[in-house]
XYZ file of C-alpha atoms in Angstrom:
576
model
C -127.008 -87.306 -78.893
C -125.681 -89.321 -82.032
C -123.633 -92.688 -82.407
C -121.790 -93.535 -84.898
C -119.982 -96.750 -85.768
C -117.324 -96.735 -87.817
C -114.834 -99.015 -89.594
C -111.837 -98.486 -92.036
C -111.810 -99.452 -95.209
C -109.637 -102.069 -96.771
C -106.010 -101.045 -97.843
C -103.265 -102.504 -98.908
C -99.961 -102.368 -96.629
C -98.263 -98.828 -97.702
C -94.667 -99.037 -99.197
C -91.970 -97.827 -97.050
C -90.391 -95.672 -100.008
C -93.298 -94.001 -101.112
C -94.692 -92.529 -97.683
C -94.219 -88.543 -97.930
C -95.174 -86.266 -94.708
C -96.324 -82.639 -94.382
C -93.221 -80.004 -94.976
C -92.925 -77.876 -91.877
C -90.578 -75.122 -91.471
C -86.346 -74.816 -91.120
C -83.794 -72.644 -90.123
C -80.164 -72.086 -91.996
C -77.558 -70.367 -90.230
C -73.961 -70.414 -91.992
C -72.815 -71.362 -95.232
C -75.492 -72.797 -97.648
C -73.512 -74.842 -100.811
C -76.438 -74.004 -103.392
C -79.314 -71.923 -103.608
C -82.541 -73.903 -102.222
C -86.321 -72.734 -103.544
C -88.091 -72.975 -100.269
C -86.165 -69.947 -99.226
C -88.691 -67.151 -97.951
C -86.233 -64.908 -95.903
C -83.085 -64.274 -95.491
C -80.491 -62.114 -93.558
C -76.967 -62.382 -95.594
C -76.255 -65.714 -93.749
C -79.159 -66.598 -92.053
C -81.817 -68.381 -94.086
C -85.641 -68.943 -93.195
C -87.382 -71.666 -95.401
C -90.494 -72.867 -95.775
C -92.602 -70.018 -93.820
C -93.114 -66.304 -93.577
C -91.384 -64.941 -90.753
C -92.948 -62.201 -88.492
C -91.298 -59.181 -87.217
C -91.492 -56.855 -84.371
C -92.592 -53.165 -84.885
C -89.389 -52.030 -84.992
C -88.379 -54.853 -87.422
C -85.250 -55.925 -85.887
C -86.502 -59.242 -84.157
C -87.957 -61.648 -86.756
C -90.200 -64.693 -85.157
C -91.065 -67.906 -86.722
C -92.650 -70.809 -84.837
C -95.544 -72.718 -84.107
C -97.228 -71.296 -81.175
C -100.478 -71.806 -79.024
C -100.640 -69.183 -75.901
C -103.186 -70.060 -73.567
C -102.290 -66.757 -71.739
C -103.089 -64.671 -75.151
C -106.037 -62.470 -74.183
C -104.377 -62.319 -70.482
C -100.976 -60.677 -72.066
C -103.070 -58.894 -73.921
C -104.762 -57.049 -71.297
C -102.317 -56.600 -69.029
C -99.030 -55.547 -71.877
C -101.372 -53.406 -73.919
C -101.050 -55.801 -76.472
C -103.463 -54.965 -79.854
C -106.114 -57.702 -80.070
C -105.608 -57.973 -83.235
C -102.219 -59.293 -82.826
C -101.553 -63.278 -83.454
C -99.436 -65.320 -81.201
C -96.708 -64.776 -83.060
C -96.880 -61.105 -83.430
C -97.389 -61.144 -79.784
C -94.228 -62.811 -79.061
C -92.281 -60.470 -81.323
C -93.622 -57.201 -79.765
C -92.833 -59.141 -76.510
C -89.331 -59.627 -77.585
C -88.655 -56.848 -78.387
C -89.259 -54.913 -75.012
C -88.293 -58.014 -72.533
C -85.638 -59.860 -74.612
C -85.332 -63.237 -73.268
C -87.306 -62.795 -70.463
C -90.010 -63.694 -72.897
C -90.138 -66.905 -72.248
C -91.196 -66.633 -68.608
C -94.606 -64.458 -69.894
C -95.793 -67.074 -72.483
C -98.095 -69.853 -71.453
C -99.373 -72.845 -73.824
C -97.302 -74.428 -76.311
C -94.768 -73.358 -78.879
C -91.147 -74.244 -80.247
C -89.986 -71.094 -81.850
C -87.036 -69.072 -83.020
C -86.144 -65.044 -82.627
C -83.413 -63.589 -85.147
C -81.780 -60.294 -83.889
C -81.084 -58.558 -87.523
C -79.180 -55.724 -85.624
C -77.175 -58.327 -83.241
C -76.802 -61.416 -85.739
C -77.610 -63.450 -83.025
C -80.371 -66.482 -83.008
C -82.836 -67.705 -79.574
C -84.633 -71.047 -80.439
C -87.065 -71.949 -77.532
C -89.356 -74.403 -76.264
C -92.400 -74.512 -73.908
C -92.229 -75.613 -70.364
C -94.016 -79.204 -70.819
C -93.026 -80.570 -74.105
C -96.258 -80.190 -76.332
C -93.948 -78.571 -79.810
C -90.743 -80.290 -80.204
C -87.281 -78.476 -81.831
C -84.436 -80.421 -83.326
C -80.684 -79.151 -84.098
C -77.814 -80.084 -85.959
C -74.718 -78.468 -87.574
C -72.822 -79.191 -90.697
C -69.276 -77.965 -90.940
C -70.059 -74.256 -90.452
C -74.045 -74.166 -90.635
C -76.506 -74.996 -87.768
C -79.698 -76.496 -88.953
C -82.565 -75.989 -86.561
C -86.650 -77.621 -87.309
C -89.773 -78.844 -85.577
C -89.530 -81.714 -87.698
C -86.352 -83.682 -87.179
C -87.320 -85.937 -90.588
C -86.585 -82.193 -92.195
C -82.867 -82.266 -91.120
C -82.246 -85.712 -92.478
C -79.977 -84.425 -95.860
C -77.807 -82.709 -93.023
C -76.658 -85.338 -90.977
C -75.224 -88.651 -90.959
C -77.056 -91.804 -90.537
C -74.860 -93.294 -87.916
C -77.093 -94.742 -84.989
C -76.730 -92.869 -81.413
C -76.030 -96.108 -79.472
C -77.058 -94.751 -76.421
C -80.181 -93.481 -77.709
C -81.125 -97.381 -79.094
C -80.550 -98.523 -75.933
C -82.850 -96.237 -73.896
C -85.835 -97.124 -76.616
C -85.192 -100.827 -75.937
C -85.929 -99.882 -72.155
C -88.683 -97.207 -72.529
C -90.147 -97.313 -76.217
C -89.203 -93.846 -76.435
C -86.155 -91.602 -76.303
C -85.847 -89.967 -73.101
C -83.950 -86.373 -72.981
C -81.939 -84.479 -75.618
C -80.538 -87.675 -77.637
C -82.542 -88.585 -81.030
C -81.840 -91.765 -82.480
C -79.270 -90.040 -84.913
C -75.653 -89.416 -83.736
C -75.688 -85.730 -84.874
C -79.293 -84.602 -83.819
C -80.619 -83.233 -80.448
C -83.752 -82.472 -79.826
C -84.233 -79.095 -77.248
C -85.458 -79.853 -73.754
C -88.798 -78.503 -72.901
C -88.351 -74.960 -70.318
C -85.176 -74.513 -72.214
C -83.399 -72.167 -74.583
C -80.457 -72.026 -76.489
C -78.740 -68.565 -77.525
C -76.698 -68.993 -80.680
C -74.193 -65.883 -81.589
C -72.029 -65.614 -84.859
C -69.428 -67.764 -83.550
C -71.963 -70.473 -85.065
C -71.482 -73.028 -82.084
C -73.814 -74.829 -80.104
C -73.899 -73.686 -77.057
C -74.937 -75.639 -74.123
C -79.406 -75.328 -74.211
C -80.489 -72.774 -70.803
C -83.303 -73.946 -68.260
C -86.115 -71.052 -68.119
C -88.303 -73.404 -66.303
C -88.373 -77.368 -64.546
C -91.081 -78.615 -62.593
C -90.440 -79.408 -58.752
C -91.952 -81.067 -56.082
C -92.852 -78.055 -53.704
C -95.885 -79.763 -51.337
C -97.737 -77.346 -49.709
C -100.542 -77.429 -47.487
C -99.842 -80.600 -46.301
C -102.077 -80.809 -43.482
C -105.323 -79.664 -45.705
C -107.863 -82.256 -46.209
C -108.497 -83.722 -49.578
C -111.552 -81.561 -49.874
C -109.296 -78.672 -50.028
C -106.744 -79.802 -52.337
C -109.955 -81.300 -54.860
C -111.469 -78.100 -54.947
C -108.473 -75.785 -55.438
C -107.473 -77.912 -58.918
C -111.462 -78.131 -59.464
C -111.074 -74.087 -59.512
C -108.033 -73.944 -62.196
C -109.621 -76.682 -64.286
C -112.708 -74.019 -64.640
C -110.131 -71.861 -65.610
C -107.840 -73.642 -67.883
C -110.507 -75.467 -70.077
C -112.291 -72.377 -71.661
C -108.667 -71.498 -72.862
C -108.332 -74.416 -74.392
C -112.035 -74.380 -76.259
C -111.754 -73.145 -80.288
C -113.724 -69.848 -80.300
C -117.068 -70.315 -82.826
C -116.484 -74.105 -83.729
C -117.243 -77.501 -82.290
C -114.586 -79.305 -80.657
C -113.322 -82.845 -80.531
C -112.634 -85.270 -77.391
C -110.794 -88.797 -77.200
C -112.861 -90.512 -74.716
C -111.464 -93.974 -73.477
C -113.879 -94.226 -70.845
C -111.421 -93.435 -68.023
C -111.312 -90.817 -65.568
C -109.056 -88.365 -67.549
C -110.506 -88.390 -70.719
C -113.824 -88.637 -69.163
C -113.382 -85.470 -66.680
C -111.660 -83.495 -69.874
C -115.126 -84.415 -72.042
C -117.706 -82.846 -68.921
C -115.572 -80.194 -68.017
C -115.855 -79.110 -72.337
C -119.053 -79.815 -72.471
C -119.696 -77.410 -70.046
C -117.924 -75.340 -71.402
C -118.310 -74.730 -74.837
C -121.921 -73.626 -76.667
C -120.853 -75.637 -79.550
C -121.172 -79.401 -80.543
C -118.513 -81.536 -78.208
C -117.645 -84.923 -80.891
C -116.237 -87.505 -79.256
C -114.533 -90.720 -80.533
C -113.617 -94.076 -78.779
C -112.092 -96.986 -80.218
C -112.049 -101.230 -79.893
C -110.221 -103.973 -81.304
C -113.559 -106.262 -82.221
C -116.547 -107.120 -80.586
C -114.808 -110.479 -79.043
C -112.302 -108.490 -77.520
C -112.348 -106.959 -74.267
C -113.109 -102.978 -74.464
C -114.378 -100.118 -72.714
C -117.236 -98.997 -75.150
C -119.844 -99.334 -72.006
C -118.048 -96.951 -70.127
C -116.934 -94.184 -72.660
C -120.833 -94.858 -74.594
C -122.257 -93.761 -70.575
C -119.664 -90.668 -70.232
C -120.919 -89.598 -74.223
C -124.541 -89.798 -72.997
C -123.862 -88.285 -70.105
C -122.439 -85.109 -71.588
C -124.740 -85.293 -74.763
C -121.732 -85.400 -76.894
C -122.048 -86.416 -81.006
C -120.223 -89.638 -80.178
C -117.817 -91.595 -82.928
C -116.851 -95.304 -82.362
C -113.702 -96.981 -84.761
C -113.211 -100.349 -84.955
C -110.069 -101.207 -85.865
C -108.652 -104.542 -87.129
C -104.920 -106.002 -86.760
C -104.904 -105.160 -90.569
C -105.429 -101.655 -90.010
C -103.102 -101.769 -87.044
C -100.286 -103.533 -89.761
C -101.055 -101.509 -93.004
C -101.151 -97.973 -91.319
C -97.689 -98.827 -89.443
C -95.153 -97.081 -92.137
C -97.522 -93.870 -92.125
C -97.579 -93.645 -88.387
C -93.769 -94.489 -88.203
C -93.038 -91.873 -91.185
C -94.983 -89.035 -89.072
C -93.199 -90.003 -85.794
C -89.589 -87.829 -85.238
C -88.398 -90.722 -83.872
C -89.888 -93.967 -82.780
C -92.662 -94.752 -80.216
C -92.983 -98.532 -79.368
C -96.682 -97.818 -77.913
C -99.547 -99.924 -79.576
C -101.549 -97.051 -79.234
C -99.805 -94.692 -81.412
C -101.053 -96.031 -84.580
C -104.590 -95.558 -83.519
C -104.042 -92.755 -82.399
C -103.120 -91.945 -86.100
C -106.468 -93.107 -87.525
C -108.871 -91.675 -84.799
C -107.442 -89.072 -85.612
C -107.840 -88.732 -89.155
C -111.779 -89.503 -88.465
C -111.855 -86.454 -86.184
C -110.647 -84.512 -89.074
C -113.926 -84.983 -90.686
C -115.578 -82.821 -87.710
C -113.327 -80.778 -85.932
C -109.891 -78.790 -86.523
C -109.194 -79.000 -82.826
C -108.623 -82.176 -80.493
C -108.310 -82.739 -77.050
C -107.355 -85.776 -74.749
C -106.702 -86.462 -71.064
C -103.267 -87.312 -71.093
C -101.783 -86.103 -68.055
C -104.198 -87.714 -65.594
C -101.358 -90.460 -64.363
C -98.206 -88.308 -64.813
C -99.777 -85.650 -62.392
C -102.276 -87.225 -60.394
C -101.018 -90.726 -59.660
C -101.866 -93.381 -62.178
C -101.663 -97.496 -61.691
C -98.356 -97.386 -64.038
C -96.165 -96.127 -60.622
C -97.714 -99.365 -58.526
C -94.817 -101.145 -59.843
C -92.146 -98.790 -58.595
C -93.872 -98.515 -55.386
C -94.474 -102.093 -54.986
C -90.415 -102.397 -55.386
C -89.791 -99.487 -53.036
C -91.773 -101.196 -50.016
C -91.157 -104.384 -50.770
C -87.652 -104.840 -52.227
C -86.071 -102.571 -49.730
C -85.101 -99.986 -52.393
C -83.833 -96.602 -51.036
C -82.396 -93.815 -52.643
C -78.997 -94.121 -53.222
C -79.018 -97.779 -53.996
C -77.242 -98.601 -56.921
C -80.297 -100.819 -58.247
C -83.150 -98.592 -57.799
C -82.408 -97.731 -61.823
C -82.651 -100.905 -62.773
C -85.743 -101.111 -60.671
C -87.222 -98.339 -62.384
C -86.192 -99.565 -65.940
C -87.821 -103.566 -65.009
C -90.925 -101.640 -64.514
C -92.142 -100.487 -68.051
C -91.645 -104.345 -68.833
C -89.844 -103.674 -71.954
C -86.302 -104.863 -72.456
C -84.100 -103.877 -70.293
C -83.934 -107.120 -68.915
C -82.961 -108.773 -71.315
C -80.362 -105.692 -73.139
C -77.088 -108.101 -72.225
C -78.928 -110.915 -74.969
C -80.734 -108.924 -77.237
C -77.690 -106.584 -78.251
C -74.813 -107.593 -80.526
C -71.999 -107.640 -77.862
C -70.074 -104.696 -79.579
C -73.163 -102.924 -79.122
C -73.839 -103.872 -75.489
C -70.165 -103.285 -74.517
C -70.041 -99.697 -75.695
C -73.514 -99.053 -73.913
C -73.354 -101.263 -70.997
C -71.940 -98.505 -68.430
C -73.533 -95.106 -69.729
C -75.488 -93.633 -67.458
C -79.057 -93.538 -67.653
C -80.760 -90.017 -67.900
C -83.397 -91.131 -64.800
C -80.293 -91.476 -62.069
C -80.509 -88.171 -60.511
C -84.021 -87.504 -59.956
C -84.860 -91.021 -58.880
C -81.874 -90.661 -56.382
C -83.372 -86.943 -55.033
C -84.730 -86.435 -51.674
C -88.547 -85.887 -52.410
C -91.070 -88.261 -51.426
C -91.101 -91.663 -53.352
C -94.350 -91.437 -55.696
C -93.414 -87.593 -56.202
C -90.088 -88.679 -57.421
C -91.709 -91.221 -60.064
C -94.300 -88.701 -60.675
C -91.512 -85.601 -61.682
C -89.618 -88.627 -63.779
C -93.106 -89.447 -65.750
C -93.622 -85.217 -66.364
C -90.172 -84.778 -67.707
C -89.599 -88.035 -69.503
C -92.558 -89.887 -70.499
C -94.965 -86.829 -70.726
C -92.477 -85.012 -72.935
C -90.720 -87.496 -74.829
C -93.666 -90.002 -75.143
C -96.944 -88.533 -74.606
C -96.645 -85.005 -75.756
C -94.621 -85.930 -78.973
C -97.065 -88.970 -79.611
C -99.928 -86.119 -79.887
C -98.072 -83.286 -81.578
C -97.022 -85.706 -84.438
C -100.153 -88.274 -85.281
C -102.814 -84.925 -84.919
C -100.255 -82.916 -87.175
C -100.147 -85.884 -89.408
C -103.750 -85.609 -89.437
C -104.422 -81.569 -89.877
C -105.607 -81.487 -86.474
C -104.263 -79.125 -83.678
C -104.059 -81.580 -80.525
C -103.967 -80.220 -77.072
C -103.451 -81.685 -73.824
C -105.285 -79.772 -70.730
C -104.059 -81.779 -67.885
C -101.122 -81.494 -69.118
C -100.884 -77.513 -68.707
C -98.246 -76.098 -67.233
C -100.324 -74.595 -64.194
C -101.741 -78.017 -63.551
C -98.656 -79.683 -63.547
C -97.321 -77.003 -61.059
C -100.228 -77.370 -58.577
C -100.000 -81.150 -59.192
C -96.545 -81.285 -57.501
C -97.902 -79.498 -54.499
C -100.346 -82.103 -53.764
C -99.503 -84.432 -51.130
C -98.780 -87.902 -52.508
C -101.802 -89.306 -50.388
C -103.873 -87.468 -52.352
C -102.759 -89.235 -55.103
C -102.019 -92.952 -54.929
C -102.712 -94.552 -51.733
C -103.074 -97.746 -51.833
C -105.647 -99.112 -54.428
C -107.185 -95.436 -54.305
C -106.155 -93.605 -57.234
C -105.830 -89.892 -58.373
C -107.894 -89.152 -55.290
C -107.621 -85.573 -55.721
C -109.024 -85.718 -59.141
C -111.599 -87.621 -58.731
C -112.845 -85.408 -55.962
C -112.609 -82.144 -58.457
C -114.657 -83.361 -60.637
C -117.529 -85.737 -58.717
C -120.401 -83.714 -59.646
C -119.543 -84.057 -63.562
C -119.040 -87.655 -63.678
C -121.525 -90.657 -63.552
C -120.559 -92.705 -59.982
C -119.311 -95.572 -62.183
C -116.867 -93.822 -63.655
C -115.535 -92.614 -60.948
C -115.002 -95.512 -58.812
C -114.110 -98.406 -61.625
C -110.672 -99.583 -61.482
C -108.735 -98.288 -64.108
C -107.915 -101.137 -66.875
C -106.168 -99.064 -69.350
C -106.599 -99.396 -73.572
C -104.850 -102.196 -74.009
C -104.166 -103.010 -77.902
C -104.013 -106.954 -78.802
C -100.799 -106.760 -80.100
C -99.843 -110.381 -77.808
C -102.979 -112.276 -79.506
C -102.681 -110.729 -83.228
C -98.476 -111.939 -83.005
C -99.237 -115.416 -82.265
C -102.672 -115.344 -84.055
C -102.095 -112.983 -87.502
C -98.778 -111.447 -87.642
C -96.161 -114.328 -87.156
C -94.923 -114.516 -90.630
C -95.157 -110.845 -91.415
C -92.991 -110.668 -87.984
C -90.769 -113.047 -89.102
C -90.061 -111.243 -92.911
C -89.790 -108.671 -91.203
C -87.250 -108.704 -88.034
C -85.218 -111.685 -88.957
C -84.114 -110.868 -92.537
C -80.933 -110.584 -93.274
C -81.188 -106.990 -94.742
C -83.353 -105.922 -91.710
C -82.184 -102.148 -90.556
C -81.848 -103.565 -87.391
C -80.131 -106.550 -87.934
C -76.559 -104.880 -87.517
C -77.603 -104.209 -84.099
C -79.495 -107.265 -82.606
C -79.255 -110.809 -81.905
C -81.939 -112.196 -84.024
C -81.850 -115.756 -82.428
C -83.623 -113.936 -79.315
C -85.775 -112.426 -81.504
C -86.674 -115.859 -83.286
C -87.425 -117.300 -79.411
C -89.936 -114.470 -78.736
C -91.662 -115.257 -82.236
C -91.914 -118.895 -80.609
C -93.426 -117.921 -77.592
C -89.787 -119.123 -75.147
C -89.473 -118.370 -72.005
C -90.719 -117.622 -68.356
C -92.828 -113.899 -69.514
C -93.851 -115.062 -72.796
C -97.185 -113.048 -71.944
C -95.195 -109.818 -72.481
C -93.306 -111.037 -75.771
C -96.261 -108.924 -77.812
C -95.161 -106.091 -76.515
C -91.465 -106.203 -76.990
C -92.095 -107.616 -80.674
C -94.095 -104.481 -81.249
C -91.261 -102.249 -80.482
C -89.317 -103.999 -82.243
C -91.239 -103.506 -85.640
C -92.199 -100.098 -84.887
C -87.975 -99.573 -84.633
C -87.644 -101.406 -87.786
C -90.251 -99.910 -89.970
C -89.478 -96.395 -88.573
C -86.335 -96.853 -89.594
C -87.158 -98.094 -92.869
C -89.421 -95.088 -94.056
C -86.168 -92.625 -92.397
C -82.831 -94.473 -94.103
């Protein structure tokens, strides 16, 4: 086994105008006002740019996309599908004898688009969890459809969706359809939208949700450990690139950790895995994810990174992101990543783990439910919800310019429903966490920073089939008290060292409170409270100047609110 320790070398802060991202493919369909070069097909009105399409044997259905099946060889067996075939040939043959029932055959992750030559009529689709995103829009009589939404920028307005703002001042992320821009939605994951030559938008389809469907209530945990231990043996071979070494994020935690063992015993080739921390006189979890790497005689990489690397690579993180994510983490998620690049063309990680099996981030919710006397139906068990990711919903009515909060004051919030269904408590936060955060957070946080990077990034525990079997689990089995993911650790006991499996879980918390007060102040303060800020129209930057001071009852948590802030303003810089 191998460790390497690694730091970043020196670089100057990267100018907002001069940041350029990877091109990624579009779709026209209408009237185009002048000829574009990056056309490679087209069908009288309906333009493909940027990629070769594929097309069914009988070459009426034309496929573009990015798609991963996880289910290849398995549709390949059992359709009498040509081995030879790729994923996207495979969806066009598909197509082509089931129509839209496609969607319910293919497993993994994809956003793609069918064109029906003979029909002039356009599918765009997206897998059931969220791990490809797909953004829309429509000019006058053209629909614009990409994976990219930074692609449709010349075909929309910049006007601000108000809503949207308000939800990333809650969150730090945009949950549902709405993208920060008035004119763009993004498609829902398990959804499709069938477009004919009327050239509306008609209202996206549900192919698939998840649902809390318990079953086998009154089986012990043993049972329930070893029935996900059995689909785990399953799933991870799928997810294993054939005749290469893979790559691993390893935090030191029980999801990353259980995705590194369950690879490395797995795959015949070289497992690399890489762990980060913020300076030796900060706290981190090297000693746990260094045990884990020896454990499973992985090629381990370490990264320290410095609050200059965290400020300099900001603009190239925010510039890959389709719209902003107010997590520390994403920006080293960013340069891990681009070390991993040096190694491996494939990455995985264990997000998932808390979405699905019960993770310390829904204490807070529960903690309300017992002890504030919450109940569904209650008209402040949103606001409940919304206090607990400790962003800024509390403090919305100050921070917003009051023609801002007035027109977003009394929209709903996309949560209300399934917080106010009738399934049990934790499975209720847990089905909000899959949707929202896993989709709109976690899953787009990976897709863009390992595409950024030329990796392909994949998320195991996040698999569809594990999601399913996680919302038959009973919620004891998940978080009971201070016992966590219960069922998860039982699965995979033999695989793990004992420390790892019974350590609290701390999470990888990025300095971003001590590097404000400490390093970034001024930077902060050029930043946020100029005049010709992007936000400025929008806030109240007297608020802003009181968390820069440290005022207040939770001025612990002003790092974290002055962090989405900046990631707001810079990603909004490098996309104006």
């Amino acid at each position: 086994m191998k460790f390497n320790f690694l730091s970043l070398n020196k670089q100057s802060s990267v100018p907002t105008n001069k940041i350029l991202v990877s091109p990624n493919w579009y779709l026209a369909w209408g009237k185009i006002d002048q000829i574009k070069t990056d056309i490679s097909w087209s069908d009288r009105h309906f333009f493909i740019h940027q990629v070769q399409p594929t097309f069914s044997s009988n070459e009426r259905f034309v496929v573009v996309g990015d798609i991963c099946l996880t289910n290849l060889s398995q549709l390949q067996k059992n359709l009498d599908i040509s081995a030879s075939l790729t994923a996207t040939q495979i969806v066009a043959e598909l197509w082509q004898s089931y129509g839209v029932k496609t969607f319910l055959l293919l497993e993994g992750i994809f956003a793609l688009a069918v064109w029906d030559r003979e029909e002039k009529e356009l599918w765009i689709g997206r897998d059931r969890v969220g791990g490809r995103t797909l953004y829309y829009t429509t000019t006058d009589s053209t629909i614009w459809i990409s994976p990219r939404l930074k692609i449709l920028s010349p075909y929309h307005s910049n006007d601000l969706d108000l809503i949207a703002l308000r939800d990333y001042l809650c969150c730090a992320f945009l949950p549902g359809e709405r993208t920060l821009w008035q004119e763009v939605k993004e498609l829902r994951p398990g959804s499709f939208i069938h477009f004919t030559n009327d050239l509306k938008i008609p209202s996206p389809m549900s192919y698939w949700q998840p649902q809390v469907q318990v079953k086998n209530a009154d089986r012990p945990l043993e049972y329930h450990g070893e029935k996900l231990r059995s689909l785990l043996d399953k799933i991870i071979p799928e997810y294993l690139p054939n005749n290469q070494p893979v790559g691993a994020y390893l935090s030191g935690g029980l999801d990353s950790s259980c995705i590194v063992a369950l690879a490395a015993k797995n795959h015949d080739y070289p497992v690399h895995t890489y762990s980060i921390h913020f300076g030796a006189e900060l706290p981190n979890e090297l000693e746990f994810s260094s045990l884990v790497a020896q454990h499973c005689q992985t090629q381990h990489h370490i990264l320290e990174i410095t609050p200059d690397d965290m400020w300099n690579n900001l603009p190239i993180t925010m510039a890959n992101l389709d719209y902003p994510i107010g997590d520390p983490l994403t920006v080293p998620n960013y340069l891990l990543g681009n070390l991993a690049a040096e190694n491996v063309g494939v990455i995985l990680n264990g997000e998932g783990g808390d979405p699905c099996f019960g993770g310390p981030k829904n204490k807070p919710m529960l903690l309300n439910n017992i002890y504030g006397g919450l109940q569904s139906g209650k008209p402040d068990i949103v606001s409940s919800y919304l206090s607990s990711f400790h962003k800024c919903f509390d403090f919305l009515p100050k921070l917003l310019k009051p023609d801002i909060w007035e027109a977003v004051k009394t929209e709903p919030y996309i949560f209300e429903s399934d917080l106010n269904s009738d399934a049990d408590y934790l499975n209720r936060l847990m089905l909000l966490n899959i949707k929202f955060k896993g989709a709109d957070h976690i899953l787009t946080k990976v897709n863009n920073m390992t595409r950024a990077t030329s990796l392909i990034g994949l998320s195991p525990l996040f698999d569809q089939r594990i999601v399913e079997l996680s919302l038959e689990i009973p919620s004891e089995y998940k978080l009971s008290g201070a016992d966590e993911k219960a069922v998860l650790k039982r699965a995979v006991a033999d695989l793990l060292p004992e420390t790892i499996l019974t350590r609290p879980k701390s999470g990888m918390m990025v300095p971003v409170n001590f590097w404000f007060r400490q390093i970034w102040q001024r930077r902060t303060r050029n930043l946020l409270l100029s005049k010709k800020a992007a936000i400025a129209p929008y806030f109240n930057q007297d608020l802003i100047k009181d968390w820069l001071n440290y005022r207040g009852d939770t001025w612990q948590r002003y790092g974290i609110k002055l962090w989405l802030l900046v990631s707001l303003e810079i990603w909004l810089q490098v996309n104006l």
